[in-house]
Each structure stands twice: as C-alpha cells, then as structure tokens.
Short mmCIF file of C-alpha atoms and ligand atoms in Angstrom, two decimals:
data_model
loop_
_atom_site.label_atom_id
_atom_site.label_comp_id
_atom_site.label_asym_id
_atom_site.label_seq_id
_atom_site.Cartn_x
_atom_site.Cartn_y
_atom_site.Cartn_z
CA MET A 274 6.03 -15.68 -24.61
CA GLN A 275 8.99 -17.94 -24.02
CA ASN A 276 12.36 -16.25 -23.57
CA ARG A 277 10.93 -12.77 -23.34
CA ARG A 278 12.88 -10.45 -21.10
CA ALA A 279 11.40 -8.11 -18.53
CA VAL A 280 13.05 -5.57 -16.29
CA VAL A 281 11.24 -4.73 -13.08
CA VAL A 282 12.43 -1.53 -11.40
CA GLY A 283 11.83 -1.60 -7.65
CA ALA A 284 11.36 -4.55 -5.31
CA GLY A 285 8.54 -3.29 -3.12
CA VAL A 286 5.24 -5.17 -2.91
CA ALA A 287 4.39 -4.16 -6.51
CA GLY A 288 7.75 -5.11 -8.02
CA LEU A 289 7.96 -8.45 -6.21
CA ALA A 290 4.41 -9.37 -7.19
CA GLY A 291 5.11 -8.29 -10.79
CA ALA A 292 8.26 -10.42 -10.93
CA ILE A 293 6.30 -13.43 -9.62
CA VAL A 294 3.63 -13.24 -12.34
CA LEU A 295 6.16 -12.66 -15.12
CA SER A 296 8.32 -15.61 -14.07
CA GLU A 297 5.22 -17.82 -13.86
CA LEU A 298 4.55 -16.91 -17.50
CA GLY A 299 8.05 -18.00 -18.48
CA TRP A 300 9.68 -14.56 -18.75
CA ARG A 301 13.29 -13.97 -17.78
CA VAL A 302 13.13 -11.19 -15.23
CA ALA A 303 15.79 -8.79 -13.96
CA LEU A 304 14.53 -7.28 -10.68
CA LEU A 305 16.49 -4.11 -9.95
CA GLU A 306 16.37 -2.66 -6.43
CA ARG A 307 18.34 0.29 -5.11
CA ARG A 308 18.42 -0.98 -1.52
CA GLU A 309 21.19 -3.34 -0.42
CA ARG A 310 18.77 -5.99 0.83
CA LEU A 311 15.30 -7.21 -0.05
CA LYS A 312 13.57 -6.65 3.25
CA GLY A 313 10.17 -5.50 4.47
CA ASP A 314 9.51 -3.03 7.26
CA ASP A 315 8.46 -3.53 10.86
CA LEU A 316 4.95 -2.23 10.26
CA GLY A 317 1.43 -3.49 10.59
CA MET A 318 -0.96 -2.98 7.71
CA ILE A 319 -4.44 -3.98 6.61
CA LEU A 320 -5.13 -6.09 3.56
CA TRP A 321 -8.80 -5.99 2.66
CA ALA A 322 -10.50 -9.01 1.06
CA SER A 323 -9.56 -7.63 -2.39
CA GLY A 324 -5.84 -7.69 -1.56
CA VAL A 325 -6.15 -11.11 0.06
CA ARG A 326 -7.71 -12.44 -3.15
CA ALA A 327 -4.88 -10.95 -5.21
CA LEU A 328 -2.34 -12.54 -2.87
CA ARG A 329 -4.09 -15.89 -3.24
CA ALA A 330 -3.88 -15.55 -7.04
CA LEU A 331 -0.10 -15.24 -6.56
CA GLY A 332 -0.11 -18.53 -4.65
CA ILE A 333 0.12 -16.97 -1.18
CA ASP A 334 -2.41 -17.58 1.58
CA ALA A 335 -2.69 -14.45 3.72
CA THR A 336 -3.60 -16.39 6.86
CA LEU A 337 -1.25 -19.37 6.57
CA ASP A 338 1.78 -17.98 4.72
CA VAL A 339 1.72 -14.43 6.09
CA SER A 340 0.15 -15.13 9.52
CA GLY A 341 -2.51 -12.52 8.74
CA THR A 342 -4.96 -11.92 11.58
CA PRO A 343 -8.59 -11.70 10.42
CA VAL A 344 -10.30 -8.42 11.32
CA ASP A 345 -13.93 -8.73 12.51
CA ARG A 346 -15.08 -5.12 12.58
CA PHE A 347 -13.61 -1.79 11.65
CA GLU A 348 -14.67 0.97 14.04
CA ILE A 349 -14.45 4.68 13.39
CA ARG A 350 -14.66 6.86 16.49
CA ASN A 351 -15.29 10.55 16.66
CA GLU A 352 -13.09 11.43 19.63
CA GLU A 353 -14.63 9.40 22.50
CA ARG A 354 -17.81 8.31 20.72
CA LEU A 355 -18.34 5.51 18.25
CA SER A 356 -19.17 7.25 15.01
CA SER A 357 -19.64 4.34 12.64
CA SER A 358 -18.49 0.81 12.16
CA PHE A 359 -18.69 -1.86 9.54
CA SER A 360 -18.19 -5.57 9.44
CA ALA A 361 -14.81 -6.29 7.87
CA ALA A 362 -15.64 -10.02 8.00
CA MET A 363 -18.71 -9.41 5.81
CA LEU A 364 -16.66 -7.80 3.02
CA GLY A 365 -15.45 -11.13 1.67
CA ALA A 366 -18.18 -13.28 3.17
CA ASP A 367 -19.55 -14.46 -0.20
CA ASP A 368 -16.36 -16.34 -1.04
CA GLY A 369 -15.05 -16.75 2.51
CA THR A 370 -12.17 -14.30 2.08
CA PRO A 371 -11.09 -12.54 5.28
CA SER A 372 -9.70 -9.03 5.57
CA VAL A 373 -6.51 -9.25 7.63
CA MET A 374 -3.90 -7.29 9.55
CA VAL A 375 -0.44 -8.32 8.39
CA HIS A 376 3.12 -7.66 9.42
CA ASN A 377 4.74 -5.95 6.40
CA ALA A 378 8.04 -7.85 6.75
CA MET A 379 6.18 -11.20 6.75
CA LEU A 380 4.23 -10.23 3.62
CA TYR A 381 7.51 -9.25 2.02
CA GLU A 382 9.18 -12.56 2.96
CA ALA A 383 6.27 -14.54 1.51
CA LEU A 384 6.56 -12.63 -1.78
CA VAL A 385 10.34 -13.11 -1.95
CA ALA A 386 9.86 -16.85 -1.32
CA ARG A 387 7.54 -17.05 -4.37
CA LEU A 388 10.06 -15.52 -6.79
CA GLY A 389 10.72 -18.08 -9.51
CA ASP A 390 14.10 -19.33 -10.74
CA SER A 391 13.88 -17.12 -13.80
CA VAL A 392 14.04 -13.99 -11.63
CA GLN A 393 17.51 -12.56 -11.17
CA VAL A 394 17.71 -10.00 -8.39
CA PHE A 395 20.11 -7.06 -8.60
CA PRO A 396 20.23 -5.33 -5.21
CA ALA A 397 22.07 -2.03 -4.69
CA THR A 398 21.10 -1.05 -8.24
CA GLN A 399 19.77 2.47 -8.65
CA VAL A 400 18.13 2.76 -12.05
CA ASP A 401 18.78 6.21 -13.48
CA ARG A 402 17.67 5.88 -17.10
CA ILE A 403 14.98 4.23 -19.14
CA ASP A 404 15.68 4.00 -22.86
CA MET A 405 12.35 4.53 -24.62
CA VAL A 406 13.76 3.93 -28.12
CA ASP A 407 15.55 0.58 -27.71
CA LEU A 408 13.65 -0.47 -24.61
CA ALA A 409 16.02 -0.88 -21.65
CA ALA A 410 16.73 0.26 -18.09
CA GLY A 411 20.15 1.13 -16.76
CA ASP A 412 22.16 2.32 -13.80
CA ALA A 413 25.47 4.17 -13.80
CA SER A 414 27.39 1.24 -15.28
CA ARG A 415 25.00 -1.36 -16.69
CA ARG A 416 22.09 -1.72 -19.08
CA TRP A 417 19.28 -4.28 -19.18
CA ASP A 418 17.55 -4.63 -22.56
CA ALA A 419 13.96 -5.78 -22.34
CA ASP A 420 10.69 -6.48 -24.13
CA LEU A 421 8.88 -5.05 -21.14
CA VAL A 422 9.95 -2.57 -18.45
CA VAL A 423 7.79 -2.55 -15.31
CA ALA A 424 8.23 0.62 -13.28
CA ALA A 425 7.37 -0.30 -9.69
CA ASP A 426 9.64 2.33 -8.21
CA GLY A 427 7.26 3.82 -5.66
CA ILE A 428 5.41 7.11 -5.23
CA ASP A 429 8.44 9.22 -6.17
CA SER A 430 8.85 7.28 -9.42
CA PRO A 431 10.99 9.25 -11.85
CA THR A 432 9.49 6.98 -14.53
CA ARG A 433 5.87 8.13 -14.09
CA PRO A 434 6.46 11.48 -15.86
CA LEU A 435 7.47 9.57 -19.02
CA ILE A 436 3.92 8.25 -19.24
CA ALA A 437 1.87 10.66 -17.13
CA PRO A 438 3.66 14.02 -16.84
CA GLY A 439 0.50 15.65 -15.44
CA SER A 440 0.29 13.37 -12.38
CA PRO A 441 2.69 14.66 -9.74
CA THR A 442 3.01 13.57 -6.12
CA VAL A 443 1.06 15.87 -3.80
CA ASP A 444 2.28 16.51 -0.27
CA ALA A 445 -0.75 16.30 2.04
CA GLY A 446 0.94 18.31 4.79
CA ALA A 447 0.82 15.51 7.35
CA VAL A 448 3.10 12.80 8.69
CA ALA A 449 2.15 9.24 9.64
CA PHE A 450 3.83 7.52 12.58
CA ARG A 451 3.50 3.79 13.01
CA GLY A 452 4.42 1.57 15.92
CA ILE A 453 4.71 -2.16 16.31
CA ILE A 454 4.71 -3.87 19.71
CA PRO A 455 5.79 -7.48 20.29
CA ALA A 456 3.10 -9.83 21.59
CA HIS A 457 4.43 -10.03 25.18
CA ARG A 458 4.17 -6.23 25.56
CA ALA A 459 0.94 -5.67 23.63
CA PRO A 460 -1.39 -3.63 25.85
CA GLU A 461 -4.65 -4.80 24.38
CA ARG A 462 -5.72 -7.63 22.11
CA THR A 463 -8.68 -7.04 19.83
CA THR A 464 -10.22 -8.71 16.82
CA ASP A 465 -11.34 -5.28 15.60
CA ALA A 466 -9.39 -2.50 13.98
CA VAL A 467 -10.18 0.90 15.46
CA GLU A 468 -9.52 4.39 14.14
CA ILE A 469 -10.16 7.49 16.23
CA TYR A 470 -10.56 10.94 14.66
CA GLY A 471 -9.58 13.63 17.11
CA PRO A 472 -9.22 17.40 17.19
CA ASP A 473 -6.59 19.30 15.22
CA ARG A 474 -6.59 16.89 12.25
CA ARG A 475 -5.08 14.06 14.27
CA ARG A 476 -5.97 10.39 13.95
CA PHE A 477 -4.96 7.30 15.86
CA GLY A 478 -5.70 3.69 14.91
CA TYR A 479 -4.75 0.27 16.23
CA GLY A 480 -5.12 -3.42 15.47
CA ASP A 481 -3.80 -6.86 16.27
CA LEU A 482 -1.13 -8.91 14.53
CA GLY A 483 -1.65 -12.21 16.39
CA HIS A 484 1.65 -13.76 17.46
CA ALA A 485 3.49 -10.87 15.75
CA GLY A 486 2.04 -8.51 18.39
CA ALA A 487 -0.01 -5.36 18.01
CA CYS A 488 0.31 -2.27 15.87
CA TRP A 489 -0.88 1.31 15.76
CA TRP A 490 -0.78 4.21 13.34
CA ALA A 491 -1.17 7.94 13.94
CA THR A 492 -1.41 10.91 11.61
CA VAL A 493 -0.58 14.46 12.65
CA PRO A 494 -0.39 17.65 10.58
CA GLY A 495 3.05 18.95 9.70
CA GLY A 496 6.22 17.63 8.12
CA MET A 497 8.65 14.82 8.92
CA ARG A 498 10.27 15.21 12.34
CA PRO A 499 14.05 15.46 12.21
CA GLU A 500 14.50 14.63 15.93
CA SER A 501 15.73 11.34 17.38
CA PRO A 502 13.22 8.48 17.82
CA GLN A 503 13.33 9.18 21.58
CA ILE A 504 12.14 12.77 21.08
CA GLN A 505 9.60 11.68 18.46
CA HIS A 506 8.20 9.24 21.00
CA GLU A 507 7.91 12.01 23.58
CA LEU A 508 6.18 14.27 21.07
CA ILE A 509 3.65 11.57 20.16
CA ASN A 510 3.04 11.05 23.87
CA ARG A 511 2.31 14.73 24.27
CA TRP A 512 0.13 15.06 21.14
CA PHE A 513 -2.10 12.17 22.25
CA ALA A 514 -1.87 12.72 26.04
CA ASP A 515 -5.55 13.31 26.71
CA TRP A 516 -6.92 10.83 24.18
CA PRO A 517 -9.24 8.04 25.34
CA ASP A 518 -8.02 4.62 26.39
CA PRO A 519 -6.17 2.61 25.04
CA VAL A 520 -4.27 5.22 22.95
CA GLY A 521 -1.87 6.13 25.77
CA LYS A 522 -1.25 2.44 26.55
CA PHE A 523 -0.22 1.71 22.95
CA ILE A 524 2.18 4.64 22.89
CA ALA A 525 3.64 3.78 26.31
CA ALA A 526 4.19 0.14 25.31
CA THR A 527 6.14 1.17 22.18
CA ARG A 528 9.90 1.65 22.32
CA PRO A 529 11.35 4.52 20.28
CA SER A 530 13.16 1.93 18.12
CA GLU A 531 9.76 0.45 17.20
CA LEU A 532 8.56 3.72 15.63
CA THR A 533 8.62 4.70 11.96
CA GLN A 534 7.45 7.86 10.23
CA GLN A 535 6.46 8.58 6.63
CA PRO A 536 5.11 11.69 4.93
CA VAL A 537 1.48 11.50 3.81
CA ARG A 538 1.41 11.98 0.04
CA TYR A 539 -0.56 10.88 -2.95
CA VAL A 540 -0.49 10.98 -6.76
CA TRP A 541 -3.02 13.40 -8.22
CA PRO A 542 -4.65 13.41 -10.68
CA VAL A 543 -4.63 9.71 -11.45
CA PRO A 544 -2.67 9.08 -14.68
CA ALA A 545 -4.87 8.90 -17.79
CA ARG A 546 -2.88 5.87 -18.91
CA LEU A 547 -0.50 3.42 -17.28
CA HIS A 548 1.66 2.31 -20.16
CA GLN A 549 3.60 3.45 -23.21
CA PRO A 550 4.05 1.00 -26.07
CA VAL A 551 7.57 0.75 -27.49
CA GLY A 552 7.71 -1.44 -30.62
CA ASP A 553 5.88 -4.61 -29.64
CA GLY A 554 6.86 -4.14 -26.03
CA GLY A 555 6.52 -1.28 -23.66
CA LEU A 556 6.84 0.46 -20.34
CA VAL A 557 4.17 -0.02 -17.69
CA LEU A 558 3.52 1.50 -14.26
CA MET A 559 2.51 -0.55 -11.21
CA GLY A 560 1.82 0.10 -7.53
CA ASP A 561 2.49 3.50 -5.97
CA ALA A 562 4.50 4.49 -9.05
CA ALA A 563 1.21 4.40 -10.96
CA HIS A 564 -1.30 5.57 -8.40
CA GLY A 565 0.01 6.12 -4.85
CA VAL A 566 -3.33 6.82 -3.13
CA ALA A 567 -3.78 8.89 0.05
CA PRO A 568 -3.06 6.30 2.75
CA ILE A 569 -6.30 6.75 4.67
CA LEU A 570 -8.30 3.77 3.44
CA ALA A 571 -5.42 1.27 3.63
CA GLN A 572 -5.57 0.39 -0.06
CA GLY A 573 -2.10 0.92 -1.57
CA ALA A 574 -0.47 -2.49 -1.10
CA GLY A 575 -3.69 -4.28 -2.04
CA LEU A 576 -3.91 -2.25 -5.26
CA ALA A 577 -0.27 -3.06 -6.05
CA LEU A 578 -1.01 -6.80 -5.74
CA GLU A 579 -4.12 -6.39 -7.93
CA ASP A 580 -2.00 -4.59 -10.56
CA ALA A 581 0.42 -7.51 -10.75
CA VAL A 582 -2.30 -10.14 -11.02
CA THR A 583 -4.05 -8.11 -13.75
CA LEU A 584 -0.81 -7.67 -15.69
CA GLY A 585 -0.29 -11.45 -15.58
CA TRP A 586 -3.86 -12.00 -16.82
CA ALA A 587 -3.40 -9.50 -19.68
CA LEU A 588 -0.12 -11.07 -20.81
CA ARG A 589 -1.70 -14.53 -20.75
CA HIS A 590 -4.67 -13.38 -22.82
CA HIS A 591 -2.56 -11.51 -25.38
CA ALA A 592 0.23 -14.05 -25.59
CA GLY A 593 1.20 -12.84 -29.08
CA SER A 594 1.52 -9.13 -28.34
CA VAL A 595 2.94 -7.34 -25.32
CA ALA A 596 1.61 -4.02 -26.61
CA ASP A 597 -1.95 -5.40 -26.76
CA ALA A 598 -1.53 -6.89 -23.29
CA LEU A 599 -0.46 -3.52 -21.88
CA ALA A 600 -3.45 -1.77 -23.45
CA SER A 601 -5.68 -4.43 -21.92
CA TYR A 602 -4.04 -3.98 -18.48
CA ASP A 603 -4.71 -0.26 -18.77
CA ARG A 604 -8.40 -0.78 -19.54
CA ALA A 605 -8.80 -3.33 -16.76
CA ARG A 606 -7.17 -1.17 -14.06
CA LEU A 607 -8.00 2.47 -14.66
CA ALA A 608 -11.63 2.64 -13.52
CA ARG A 609 -10.84 0.82 -10.28
CA ILE A 610 -7.76 2.89 -9.55
CA LYS A 611 -9.66 6.14 -10.18
CA ARG A 612 -12.46 5.08 -7.87
CA VAL A 613 -10.11 4.18 -5.00
CA ALA A 614 -7.94 7.27 -5.49
CA ARG A 615 -10.92 9.64 -5.56
CA LEU A 616 -12.50 8.16 -2.46
CA SER A 617 -9.17 8.12 -0.60
CA ARG A 618 -8.63 11.78 -1.45
CA ARG A 619 -12.18 12.69 -0.44
CA VAL A 620 -11.89 10.95 2.94
CA HIS A 621 -8.45 12.48 3.44
CA THR A 622 -9.98 15.94 2.84
CA ILE A 623 -12.73 15.24 5.40
CA ALA A 624 -10.15 14.04 7.93
CA SER A 625 -8.06 17.16 7.37
CA GLY A 626 -10.95 19.55 7.87
CA GLY A 627 -10.18 20.70 11.39
CA ARG A 628 -12.19 19.96 14.49
CA GLY A 629 -15.66 21.29 13.61
CA VAL A 630 -15.67 20.13 10.00
CA THR A 631 -14.42 16.60 10.59
CA LYS A 632 -16.67 16.13 13.60
CA SER A 633 -19.86 17.23 11.89
CA LEU A 634 -19.07 15.37 8.66
CA LEU A 635 -18.35 12.17 10.59
CA ARG A 636 -21.63 12.61 12.46
CA ALA A 637 -23.53 13.08 9.21
CA VAL A 638 -22.17 9.95 7.53
CA PRO A 639 -24.50 6.96 8.05
CA ASP A 640 -23.13 3.48 8.82
CA SER A 641 -24.77 2.19 5.65
CA TRP A 642 -22.70 4.59 3.51
CA VAL A 643 -19.48 3.47 5.21
CA GLN A 644 -20.36 -0.23 4.83
CA ASN A 645 -21.28 0.27 1.15
CA GLN A 646 -18.09 2.13 0.34
CA ALA A 647 -15.97 -0.49 2.14
CA ALA A 648 -17.81 -3.28 0.31
CA GLY A 649 -17.20 -1.53 -3.03
CA LEU A 650 -13.49 -1.13 -2.28
CA ALA A 651 -13.06 -4.76 -1.26
CA ASP A 652 -15.07 -6.12 -4.19
CA TRP A 653 -12.23 -6.87 -6.56
CA ARG A 654 -11.63 -10.32 -7.97
CA PRO A 655 -8.84 -11.57 -10.22
CA PRO A 656 -9.93 -11.30 -13.87
CA ASN A 657 -10.38 -14.55 -15.75
C1 FAD B 811 1.26 5.60 6.63
C2 FAD B 811 0.90 4.60 5.60
C3 FAD B 811 0.06 3.52 5.93
C4 FAD B 811 -0.28 2.59 4.96
N1 FAD B 811 -1.11 1.55 5.32
C5 FAD B 811 -1.50 0.66 4.37
C6 FAD B 811 -2.38 -0.43 4.70
O1 FAD B 811 -2.78 -0.59 5.86
N2 FAD B 811 -2.76 -1.28 3.70
C7 FAD B 811 -2.33 -1.12 2.40
O2 FAD B 811 -2.71 -1.92 1.52
N3 FAD B 811 -1.48 -0.12 2.07
C8 FAD B 811 -1.05 0.77 3.02
N4 FAD B 811 -0.18 1.77 2.69
C9 FAD B 811 0.28 1.89 1.29
C10 FAD B 811 1.38 0.89 0.97
O3 FAD B 811 2.40 0.93 1.93
C11 FAD B 811 1.96 1.22 -0.41
O4 FAD B 811 0.91 1.47 -1.32
C12 FAD B 811 2.80 0.08 -0.95
O5 FAD B 811 3.83 -0.24 -0.06
C13 FAD B 811 3.36 0.45 -2.30
O6 FAD B 811 4.24 -0.54 -2.76
P1 FAD B 811 5.14 -0.27 -4.04
O7 FAD B 811 5.89 -1.52 -4.25
O8 FAD B 811 4.30 0.27 -5.13
O9 FAD B 811 6.10 0.93 -3.64
P2 FAD B 811 7.31 0.95 -2.58
O10 FAD B 811 6.99 0.13 -1.39
O11 FAD B 811 7.64 2.39 -2.37
O12 FAD B 811 8.50 0.21 -3.33
C14 FAD B 811 9.24 0.85 -4.34
C15 FAD B 811 10.60 0.17 -4.39
O13 FAD B 811 11.33 0.70 -5.50
C16 FAD B 811 12.65 0.95 -5.08
N5 FAD B 811 13.18 2.00 -5.97
C17 FAD B 811 12.75 3.29 -6.06
N6 FAD B 811 13.44 3.95 -7.00
C18 FAD B 811 14.33 3.06 -7.52
C19 FAD B 811 15.32 3.15 -8.53
N7 FAD B 811 15.54 4.31 -9.22
N8 FAD B 811 16.06 2.06 -8.82
C20 FAD B 811 15.85 0.89 -8.17
N9 FAD B 811 14.92 0.75 -7.19
C21 FAD B 811 14.16 1.82 -6.87
C22 FAD B 811 12.51 1.38 -3.63
O14 FAD B 811 13.72 1.22 -2.92
C23 FAD B 811 11.43 0.42 -3.15
O15 FAD B 811 11.95 -0.80 -2.70
C24 FAD B 811 0.21 2.71 3.65
C25 FAD B 811 1.07 3.76 3.32
C26 FAD B 811 1.42 4.69 4.29
C27 FAD B 811 2.34 5.83 3.90
#
C-alpha cells in the first residue's frame, strides 16, 4: 500500500495510535488536531493487560517507556467493608503482562515519540467536513484528499452519525473528578488500586503512579460544576467528609490546580458497523468516536489502542484492498466492543442504583464473578 494517503481526525490516544500503525505500513498520514498542542492530561489511568499488550504491539513498553506502575490487586469496597477483590497481576500472568497505572501525559508523550516520519501533524485544525463522495476531510480553508479517513475525534464525534446515526452519546447524569498528587505529597503508597462505593451514588478510587505520584478519581451525581477549582475542591471535601481513610487524605493532599472534571457519558447502543466504504477506500471509526464506553471499568484508552493495532493488522492482511481491510476490522472488533460496552453500562447502572440497591447488589456479587469478568475483559491479544 505504498503512497496511500490517510487522514486521521483527532490526536487523542486513538488517533495517535492509528497514525503510528498507518505510518509503519508506509502510508502518508495527515494527523489533524483541533488543539494548539499535542499534549496529554495530568491524570492517572489504568491500562489492563489487554491495553498493555496493544501498546507493546505499537512498540511501546508500558513499564519502561511510560513508567507504568504494576497493579497487584484491585479492591472494591462497599462503604467501609471490603466487598470483593481480584488479582490484577493474575490477569496477564500467562504471558507475563502486567496491568498498570499510568500518567496520561506520559502515555501521550510515548505515543507522540513513536509517530513516524510519514506523519504530518496539523495542530489547531478543526475538521468541519468529511467528503463521502471524493473521500477527503477539511477545515474552514483546507482539504485533505485521502484513500482512508480515520475518525478518532472522541465521544462527541460529529463523524459517527455518518456511519452509525442510531448511536448517540448518552449523558449518565454524573461527573467524574480526578486528582493527581506529586510523589513528595502523596499521602499513601499502595501497590493496589482501590475503589469505594458509597451512599448517594458516589464512588472514590485511588492508585499509585510510582515516581509520578499518586492519583484518585471520584464520581458524583449531577452535572459539571461551573465554580472555580478552589470551590470544586471544597465541595469534594464536603461530599466525601465522612468517608473512611485514606479518602480525606487524598483530597487534602490535592491542590485545586491538580483537579480535573469530566462528564460521565457513553455511546449507546454500540454502532452496528464501524466503517463506510467509499470506492476502494473508506471512512472508519476508532476509539471513543466509535464506542465511548461508560468509564467505570477503565477500558476506553485500552480499547482505542486495540482498535489501532487491529486496523494495522487488517490493512496488512488485505494489502490489495482498503475496503476489504475495513470490513475485516469491523468483524474483528465488534464482538469485543459490544461485550465491553454492555458490561460497562451494566456496572454503571448498578453503581447508580442508590444506596440500598448498590449495596445489596455489591454484596450479592461473588469474588469469582468479578475475577472472571476482569479476566475476560483483559483477555485480548493482537490478532496475527
Ligand atoms: C473519568 C474517566 C476516567 C477514565 N479512566 C480510564 C482508565 O482508567 N483507563 C482507560 O483505559 N480509559 C479510561 N477512560 C477513557 C479514556 O480516557 C478514553 O476512552 C480515551 O481517552 C479515548 O481516546 P480517544 O483518542 O478515542 O478520544 P479523545 O481523547 O477524546 O481524543 C479525541 C481527539 O480528537 C480531537 N478532535 C475532536 N474533534 C475534532 C475535530 N473536529 N477536528 C480535529 N480534532 C478534533 C480532540 O481535540 C481530541 O484530541 C476514562 C474516561 C473518563 C471520562
């Protein structure tokens, strides 16, 4: 596929990973990003063994290149009591792949560093049209013709309706706050990741980022808070005031400038297909643009990396036809995406059930079910 041209819309995890695989296959890639700079966020996140394998297939070692911190166990607590736990280390034990906590900005930097010479980056470029007749993407003043357009433009993708008009973004009626604390102020170091389900549909989780510090995440019902970070910090303090140790310590150690908030949303139903052929090329969805899942099982970035690796595999195996490759990508991804999206939505519904419901459901769920589900989610390997 020498001298084929691809346009990738969006330079998040999905778009960067997509540009890496395309350039490795010899494509000329225009990577169009509306932000002024290619930069990750100050956030901690989990990459399960599946995502770590996908990263490795892109030539990036999650521990060495991204300073990922292996997670031993994942604990779920029902208010004060341990409700269930599973061994995160066991998930990738058969091939020695860890599940890790990573700093988002470090993951981002590692992806940017892997972009090949054939990738031309266009920052501050807001794509506002996709030409589905003579395949191309454009902004207000320019146009990029292509054999393949990859829409990796996030959960609000205006491109998704071209392929999957029946798959809107659903607002889950909650907001997620995340904090990151530098190592010298981290209140507690742990090799486990912990998530506590509390009353009133609130959750609080925390983990360790090694020399990058510690991180926490909290979900509360309601919409985005318009107040200053200082007031948001005070509100979080109040919402979690009587929660068990070390919740208060994490919040107290966080400066308002180290807080971020995001609405909790997901794409539902999952698109029935992820591509649209155009001539012998086409348009394809990747990452949150395709399947933004409810962010309760920490799967989205891992899925985005898997998408990119699978697209690379499909293009390699159908070297003569982009359209065939896209159909093959679709077949390889849809069952997995549906499984993760359904489970994420189901767990999100349990977590949003209010005090009595969440508490009794959590009590009823056996450890073996949790371990099996986690193992199923992490059991993805690059196709060959
Ligand atoms: C609270 C929360 C916690 C999470 N925790 C985890 C976790 O622990 N582990 C995990 O794996 N996942 C987690 N996720 C999910 C993960 O963050 C996302 O799935 C992932 O970042 C999606 O990457 P993406 O590249 O598909 O989309 P995005 O990161 O949204 O990137 C899209 C890019 O496209 C650009 N763009 C959009 N429109 C245009 C346009 N018209 N023109 C040009 N550029 C455009 C945007 O500026 C952006 O850079 C979490 C999500 C949330 C909300």
